[in-house]
């Protein structure tokens, strides 16, 4: 397997979906909590990236195995077009998952068992997203699980690894009982700040499912647009994208962000134009990339806003 084929198997171009929650989480930790743990950030970034590549490889392998359309299997899926050995792809997947798991265990040792619970849940969702008899991606749940797992899960874990010693969220064991407690204001601030990433990541999955609606049906893959219809799917795409600005402006009003985060609003003309183009036509080759562009533009603006906020703080 060449490096080019490997990068296509893991769809390296799509890793921005996990990179932005990490970057925004890192900068939010520095701004809101005044704390960063460089070692934890380096290790978590490696584990996160490798596990994300593993789940994508699982997705491509399972799509190849479950495809009902021979043309899709032989001419569209990378496992078929590159004539990859299923055993070698499986070995590669197991290796990447093991690598990420070992780092996760070490970070759990460095912090607390709470990280094991959070990371373990994200691992399970990531693996069973496309694996198993009824994968989550073949149900009308893909947008929810991808958005929450990556948009909130990665963001929250990034912050937790930076501030695990501040008592924002704690898990203790006393006399055979466990006690989970935390600081409500700080936890609600983190949840609020995660919503734009949840929505922009969910929109990538939604755009993908809208573009592949007919092909998915022919492959017995019934995603959210199948149940709510194409028109409502497009309306949902619009709602999720535009709502991101509400959470940024609301965050400034609530004191979660510095006023410099209003810089994000400068991205609205670009986002609005992109949303209108996608609303008119949902096609994989020409308009699907708009959802990725929106993620880059909006969350890139968040990164800039947080950096400026740190400079002005």
CSV table of C-alpha atoms in Angstrom, one decimal:
chain,number,residue,atom,x,y,z
A,1,UNK,CA,0.0,0.0,0.0
A,2,UNK,CA,1.5,3.3,-1.1
A,3,UNK,CA,1.3,6.5,1.0
A,4,UNK,CA,-1.0,8.0,-1.5
A,5,UNK,CA,-3.5,5.1,-1.3
A,6,UNK,CA,-3.2,5.1,2.5
A,7,UNK,CA,-4.0,8.8,2.7
A,8,UNK,CA,-7.0,8.2,0.4
A,9,UNK,CA,-8.1,5.2,2.5
A,10,UNK,CA,-8.2,7.4,5.7
A,11,UNK,CA,-9.5,10.4,3.7
A,12,UNK,CA,-6.8,12.7,5.3
A,13,UNK,CA,-8.5,15.7,3.7
A,14,UNK,CA,-11.5,15.3,6.0
A,15,UNK,CA,-9.5,15.5,9.2
A,16,UNK,CA,-10.3,19.2,9.6
A,17,UNK,CA,-13.5,18.0,11.2
A,18,UNK,CA,-11.5,16.8,14.2
A,19,UNK,CA,-8.7,19.4,14.0
A,20,UNK,CA,-10.9,22.4,14.6
A,21,UNK,CA,-12.5,21.1,17.9
A,22,UNK,CA,-9.0,20.4,19.1
A,23,UNK,CA,-7.7,23.9,18.1
A,24,UNK,CA,-10.7,25.8,19.5
A,25,UNK,CA,-10.6,23.7,22.7
A,26,UNK,CA,-6.9,24.4,23.1
A,27,UNK,CA,-7.4,28.2,22.6
A,28,UNK,CA,-10.6,28.2,24.8
A,29,UNK,CA,-8.6,26.5,27.6
A,30,UNK,CA,-6.0,29.3,27.3
A,31,UNK,CA,-8.6,32.1,27.2
A,32,UNK,CA,-11.3,31.0,29.6
A,33,UNK,CA,-9.2,28.9,32.1
A,34,UNK,CA,-5.7,30.4,31.6
A,35,UNK,CA,-4.2,27.0,31.5
A,36,UNK,CA,-2.6,24.6,28.9
A,37,UNK,CA,-0.9,21.3,29.4
A,38,UNK,CA,1.5,21.0,26.4
A,39,UNK,CA,2.4,17.3,26.9
A,40,UNK,CA,-1.2,16.2,27.2
A,41,UNK,CA,-2.1,18.3,24.1
A,42,UNK,CA,0.7,16.7,22.0
A,43,UNK,CA,-0.3,13.1,23.0
A,44,UNK,CA,-4.0,13.7,22.6
A,45,UNK,CA,-3.5,15.2,19.2
A,46,UNK,CA,-1.7,12.1,18.0
A,47,UNK,CA,-4.3,9.7,19.5
A,48,UNK,CA,-7.2,11.8,18.1
A,49,UNK,CA,-5.8,12.0,14.6
A,50,UNK,CA,-4.8,8.3,14.3
A,51,UNK,CA,-8.2,7.2,15.7
A,52,UNK,CA,-10.0,9.5,13.3
A,53,UNK,CA,-8.1,7.9,10.5
A,54,UNK,CA,-9.0,4.4,11.8
A,55,UNK,CA,-12.7,5.1,11.9
A,56,UNK,CA,-12.6,6.5,8.3
A,57,UNK,CA,-10.8,3.3,7.2
A,58,UNK,CA,-13.5,1.2,8.9
A,59,UNK,CA,-16.1,3.3,7.1
A,60,UNK,CA,-14.5,2.6,3.7
A,61,UNK,CA,-14.0,-1.1,4.4
A,62,UNK,CA,-17.5,-1.6,5.7
A,63,UNK,CA,-19.0,0.3,2.8
A,64,UNK,CA,-17.1,-1.9,0.4
A,65,UNK,CA,-18.3,-5.1,2.1
A,66,UNK,CA,-21.9,-4.0,2.4
A,67,UNK,CA,-22.3,-2.3,-1.0
A,68,UNK,CA,-25.2,-3.7,-3.0
A,69,UNK,CA,-24.2,-1.7,-6.1
A,70,UNK,CA,-21.3,-3.5,-7.9
A,71,UNK,CA,-20.3,-0.3,-9.7
A,72,UNK,CA,-20.0,1.6,-6.4
A,73,UNK,CA,-17.9,-1.3,-5.0
A,74,UNK,CA,-15.5,-1.6,-7.9
A,75,UNK,CA,-15.2,1.9,-9.2
A,76,UNK,CA,-16.0,4.3,-6.3
A,77,UNK,CA,-14.8,2.8,-3.0
A,78,UNK,CA,-11.0,3.0,-2.5
A,79,UNK,CA,-10.8,-0.6,-1.2
A,80,UNK,CA,-12.1,-1.7,-4.5
A,81,UNK,CA,-10.4,0.7,-6.9
A,82,UNK,CA,-7.0,0.2,-5.3
A,83,UNK,CA,-7.6,-3.6,-5.0
A,84,UNK,CA,-6.6,-3.6,-1.3
A,85,UNK,CA,-6.5,-6.7,0.7
A,86,UNK,CA,-9.3,-6.7,3.3
A,87,UNK,CA,-7.0,-8.5,5.7
A,88,UNK,CA,-4.3,-5.9,5.4
A,89,UNK,CA,-6.8,-3.0,5.8
A,90,UNK,CA,-8.2,-4.7,8.9
A,91,UNK,CA,-4.7,-5.1,10.3
A,92,UNK,CA,-4.0,-1.5,9.7
A,93,UNK,CA,-7.2,-0.5,11.4
A,94,UNK,CA,-6.5,-2.7,14.5
A,95,UNK,CA,-3.0,-1.2,14.7
A,96,UNK,CA,-4.2,2.4,14.6
A,97,UNK,CA,-6.9,1.7,17.2
A,98,UNK,CA,-4.3,0.0,19.5
A,99,UNK,CA,-1.9,3.0,19.1
A,100,UNK,CA,-4.7,5.4,20.1
A,101,UNK,CA,-5.8,3.2,23.0
A,102,UNK,CA,-2.3,3.1,24.5
A,103,UNK,CA,-2.0,6.8,24.5
A,104,UNK,CA,-5.5,7.1,26.0
A,105,UNK,CA,-4.6,4.7,28.8
A,106,UNK,CA,-1.5,6.8,29.6
A,107,UNK,CA,-3.5,10.0,29.6
A,108,UNK,CA,-6.0,8.4,31.9
A,109,UNK,CA,-3.1,7.5,34.3
A,110,UNK,CA,-2.0,11.1,34.1
A,111,UNK,CA,-5.5,12.5,34.9
A,112,UNK,CA,-8.4,10.4,36.1
A,113,UNK,CA,-10.7,7.5,35.3
A,114,UNK,CA,-13.2,10.2,34.1
A,115,UNK,CA,-11.1,10.5,30.9
A,116,UNK,CA,-11.3,6.7,30.4
A,117,UNK,CA,-15.1,6.9,30.5
A,118,UNK,CA,-15.3,9.9,28.1
A,119,UNK,CA,-12.7,8.6,25.7
A,120,UNK,CA,-14.1,5.1,25.8
A,121,UNK,CA,-17.5,6.3,24.9
A,122,UNK,CA,-16.1,8.3,21.9
A,123,UNK,CA,-14.2,5.2,20.9
A,124,UNK,CA,-17.3,3.0,20.9
A,125,UNK,CA,-19.3,5.6,18.9
A,126,UNK,CA,-16.5,6.0,16.4
A,127,UNK,CA,-16.1,2.3,15.9
A,128,UNK,CA,-19.8,1.4,15.7
A,129,UNK,CA,-20.5,4.4,13.6
A,130,UNK,CA,-19.8,2.2,10.5
A,131,UNK,CA,-19.1,-1.3,12.1
A,132,UNK,CA,-21.6,-3.9,13.1
A,133,UNK,CA,-24.8,-5.3,11.8
A,134,UNK,CA,-26.6,-2.0,12.0
A,135,UNK,CA,-24.0,0.8,11.8
A,136,UNK,CA,-25.0,4.2,13.2
A,137,UNK,CA,-24.1,5.8,9.8
A,138,UNK,CA,-26.8,3.7,8.1
A,139,UNK,CA,-29.5,5.1,10.4
A,140,UNK,CA,-31.0,8.6,10.8
A,141,UNK,CA,-28.5,9.2,13.6
A,142,UNK,CA,-25.3,9.9,11.8
A,143,UNK,CA,-25.5,13.7,12.1
A,144,UNK,CA,-26.2,13.5,15.8
A,145,UNK,CA,-23.4,11.1,16.6
A,146,UNK,CA,-20.8,12.6,14.4
A,147,UNK,CA,-21.6,16.2,15.5
A,148,UNK,CA,-21.7,15.4,19.2
A,149,UNK,CA,-18.8,13.0,19.3
A,150,UNK,CA,-16.4,15.2,17.4
A,151,UNK,CA,-17.8,18.7,18.0
A,152,UNK,CA,-18.4,18.2,21.7
A,153,UNK,CA,-16.4,15.1,22.6
A,154,UNK,CA,-13.0,16.2,21.2
A,155,UNK,CA,-13.6,19.8,22.4
A,156,UNK,CA,-14.4,18.8,25.9
A,157,UNK,CA,-11.6,16.2,26.2
A,158,UNK,CA,-9.1,18.8,24.9
A,159,UNK,CA,-10.2,21.2,27.6
A,160,UNK,CA,-10.3,18.5,30.3
A,161,UNK,CA,-6.8,17.5,29.6
A,162,UNK,CA,-5.7,21.1,30.1
A,163,UNK,CA,-7.6,21.7,33.3
A,164,UNK,CA,-8.1,18.3,35.0
A,165,UNK,CA,-6.6,19.7,38.2
A,166,UNK,CA,-8.9,22.7,38.5
A,167,UNK,CA,-11.9,20.6,39.7
A,168,UNK,CA,-14.3,21.6,36.9
A,169,UNK,CA,-15.4,18.0,36.7
A,170,UNK,CA,-14.5,15.3,39.1
A,171,UNK,CA,-15.1,11.6,39.6
A,172,UNK,CA,-14.3,10.2,43.1
A,173,UNK,CA,-14.9,6.8,44.8
A,174,UNK,CA,-15.8,6.7,48.4
A,175,UNK,CA,-16.7,3.5,50.4
A,176,UNK,CA,-17.8,1.6,47.3
A,177,UNK,CA,-19.7,4.5,45.8
A,178,UNK,CA,-18.8,6.9,43.1
A,179,UNK,CA,-19.5,10.6,43.1
A,180,UNK,CA,-19.5,12.8,40.0
A,181,UNK,CA,-19.5,16.5,40.6
A,182,UNK,CA,-18.4,19.7,38.9
A,183,UNK,CA,-18.8,23.4,38.5
A,184,UNK,CA,-22.0,24.2,36.7
A,185,UNK,CA,-21.1,27.6,35.3
A,186,UNK,CA,-17.9,26.4,33.8
A,187,UNK,CA,-19.5,23.2,32.4
A,188,UNK,CA,-22.4,25.1,30.8
A,189,UNK,CA,-19.9,27.6,29.3
A,190,UNK,CA,-18.0,24.7,27.7
A,191,UNK,CA,-21.2,23.1,26.3
A,192,UNK,CA,-22.3,26.5,24.9
A,193,UNK,CA,-18.9,27.0,23.2
A,194,UNK,CA,-19.1,23.5,21.7
A,195,UNK,CA,-22.4,24.0,19.8
A,196,UNK,CA,-21.0,25.8,16.7
A,197,UNK,CA,-18.6,22.9,16.1
A,198,UNK,CA,-21.3,20.3,16.7
A,199,UNK,CA,-23.5,22.0,14.1
A,200,UNK,CA,-20.7,22.6,11.5
A,201,UNK,CA,-19.5,19.0,11.8
A,202,UNK,CA,-23.1,17.6,11.7
A,203,UNK,CA,-23.6,19.6,8.5
A,204,UNK,CA,-20.8,17.8,6.7
A,205,UNK,CA,-22.6,14.5,7.4
A,206,UNK,CA,-25.9,16.0,6.4
A,207,UNK,CA,-24.5,17.4,3.2
A,208,UNK,CA,-22.9,14.1,2.4
A,209,UNK,CA,-26.2,12.2,3.0
A,210,UNK,CA,-28.2,14.7,0.9
A,211,UNK,CA,-25.8,14.4,-2.0
A,212,UNK,CA,-25.8,10.6,-1.8
A,213,UNK,CA,-29.5,10.1,-1.1
A,214,UNK,CA,-30.4,8.1,-4.2
A,215,UNK,CA,-27.2,6.1,-4.1
A,216,UNK,CA,-27.6,5.3,-0.4
A,217,UNK,CA,-31.1,4.1,-1.0
A,218,UNK,CA,-29.9,1.7,-3.7
A,219,UNK,CA,-27.3,0.4,-1.2
A,220,UNK,CA,-30.0,-0.1,1.5
A,221,UNK,CA,-28.6,2.8,3.5
A,222,UNK,CA,-31.4,4.9,5.0
A,223,UNK,CA,-30.0,8.1,6.4
A,224,UNK,CA,-31.7,11.2,7.9
A,225,UNK,CA,-32.7,12.8,4.5
A,226,UNK,CA,-34.5,9.6,3.5
A,227,UNK,CA,-36.9,10.0,6.5
A,228,UNK,CA,-37.3,13.8,6.5
A,229,UNK,CA,-37.1,14.4,2.8
A,230,UNK,CA,-34.6,16.4,0.7
A,231,UNK,CA,-36.4,19.7,1.2
A,232,UNK,CA,-36.5,19.5,5.0
A,233,UNK,CA,-32.9,18.2,4.9
A,234,UNK,CA,-31.8,21.4,3.1
A,235,UNK,CA,-33.7,23.6,5.6
A,236,UNK,CA,-32.0,21.7,8.4
A,237,UNK,CA,-28.6,22.4,6.8
A,238,UNK,CA,-29.5,26.1,6.7
A,239,UNK,CA,-30.7,26.2,10.3
A,240,UNK,CA,-27.6,24.5,11.7
A,241,UNK,CA,-25.2,26.8,9.9
A,242,UNK,CA,-27.0,30.1,10.7
A,243,UNK,CA,-27.6,29.1,14.3
A,244,UNK,CA,-23.8,29.0,14.9
A,245,UNK,CA,-23.8,32.8,14.9
A,246,UNK,CA,-26.5,32.9,17.6
A,247,UNK,CA,-24.2,31.0,19.9
A,248,UNK,CA,-21.2,33.2,19.2
A,249,UNK,CA,-23.1,36.5,19.8
A,250,UNK,CA,-24.9,34.9,22.8
A,251,UNK,CA,-21.6,33.8,24.2
A,252,UNK,CA,-20.2,37.3,24.0
A,253,UNK,CA,-23.4,38.7,25.8
A,254,UNK,CA,-23.1,36.0,28.5
A,255,UNK,CA,-19.5,36.7,29.1
A,256,UNK,CA,-18.2,33.3,27.8
A,257,UNK,CA,-16.2,35.1,25.1
A,258,UNK,CA,-14.4,38.3,24.8
A,259,UNK,CA,-16.0,40.9,22.5
A,260,UNK,CA,-13.2,40.2,20.0
A,261,UNK,CA,-15.1,36.9,19.1
A,262,UNK,CA,-17.5,39.1,17.1
A,263,UNK,CA,-14.9,38.9,14.4
A,264,UNK,CA,-16.6,35.6,13.6
A,265,UNK,CA,-19.6,37.5,12.3
A,266,UNK,CA,-17.4,38.9,9.5
A,267,UNK,CA,-17.6,35.4,7.9
A,268,UNK,CA,-21.4,35.6,7.5
A,269,UNK,CA,-21.4,36.9,3.9
A,270,UNK,CA,-19.2,34.0,2.7
A,271,UNK,CA,-21.2,31.4,4.7
A,272,UNK,CA,-24.5,32.8,3.5
A,273,UNK,CA,-23.4,32.7,-0.2
A,274,UNK,CA,-22.2,29.1,0.3
A,275,UNK,CA,-25.5,28.0,2.0
A,276,UNK,CA,-27.5,29.5,-0.9
A,277,UNK,CA,-25.5,27.6,-3.5
A,278,UNK,CA,-25.8,24.3,-1.7
A,279,UNK,CA,-29.5,24.9,-1.2
A,280,UNK,CA,-30.0,25.1,-4.9
A,281,UNK,CA,-28.2,21.9,-5.8
A,282,UNK,CA,-26.9,19.0,-3.6
A,283,UNK,CA,-24.3,17.1,-5.7
A,284,UNK,CA,-21.3,15.3,-4.5
A,285,UNK,CA,-18.9,16.4,-7.2
A,286,UNK,CA,-19.8,20.1,-7.2
A,287,UNK,CA,-21.5,21.3,-4.0
A,288,UNK,CA,-20.7,18.8,-1.2
A,289,UNK,CA,-17.4,20.6,-0.6
A,290,UNK,CA,-19.3,23.7,0.5
A,291,UNK,CA,-20.0,22.0,3.9
A,292,UNK,CA,-16.3,21.6,4.4
A,293,UNK,CA,-15.6,25.1,3.3
A,294,UNK,CA,-18.2,26.4,5.8
A,295,UNK,CA,-16.5,24.4,8.6
A,296,UNK,CA,-13.1,25.9,7.6
A,297,UNK,CA,-14.4,29.5,7.3
A,298,UNK,CA,-16.5,29.6,10.4
A,299,UNK,CA,-14.2,27.7,12.8
A,300,UNK,CA,-11.2,29.3,11.3
A,301,UNK,CA,-12.8,32.6,12.2
A,302,UNK,CA,-13.3,31.2,15.7
A,303,UNK,CA,-9.6,30.4,16.0
A,304,UNK,CA,-8.7,34.0,14.9
A,305,UNK,CA,-11.3,35.4,17.3
A,306,UNK,CA,-9.8,33.4,20.2
A,307,UNK,CA,-6.3,34.4,19.4
A,308,UNK,CA,-7.2,38.1,19.3
A,309,UNK,CA,-9.1,37.6,22.6
A,310,UNK,CA,-6.0,36.2,24.2
A,311,UNK,CA,-4.0,39.1,22.9
A,312,UNK,CA,-6.4,41.6,24.3
A,313,UNK,CA,-7.2,39.8,27.6
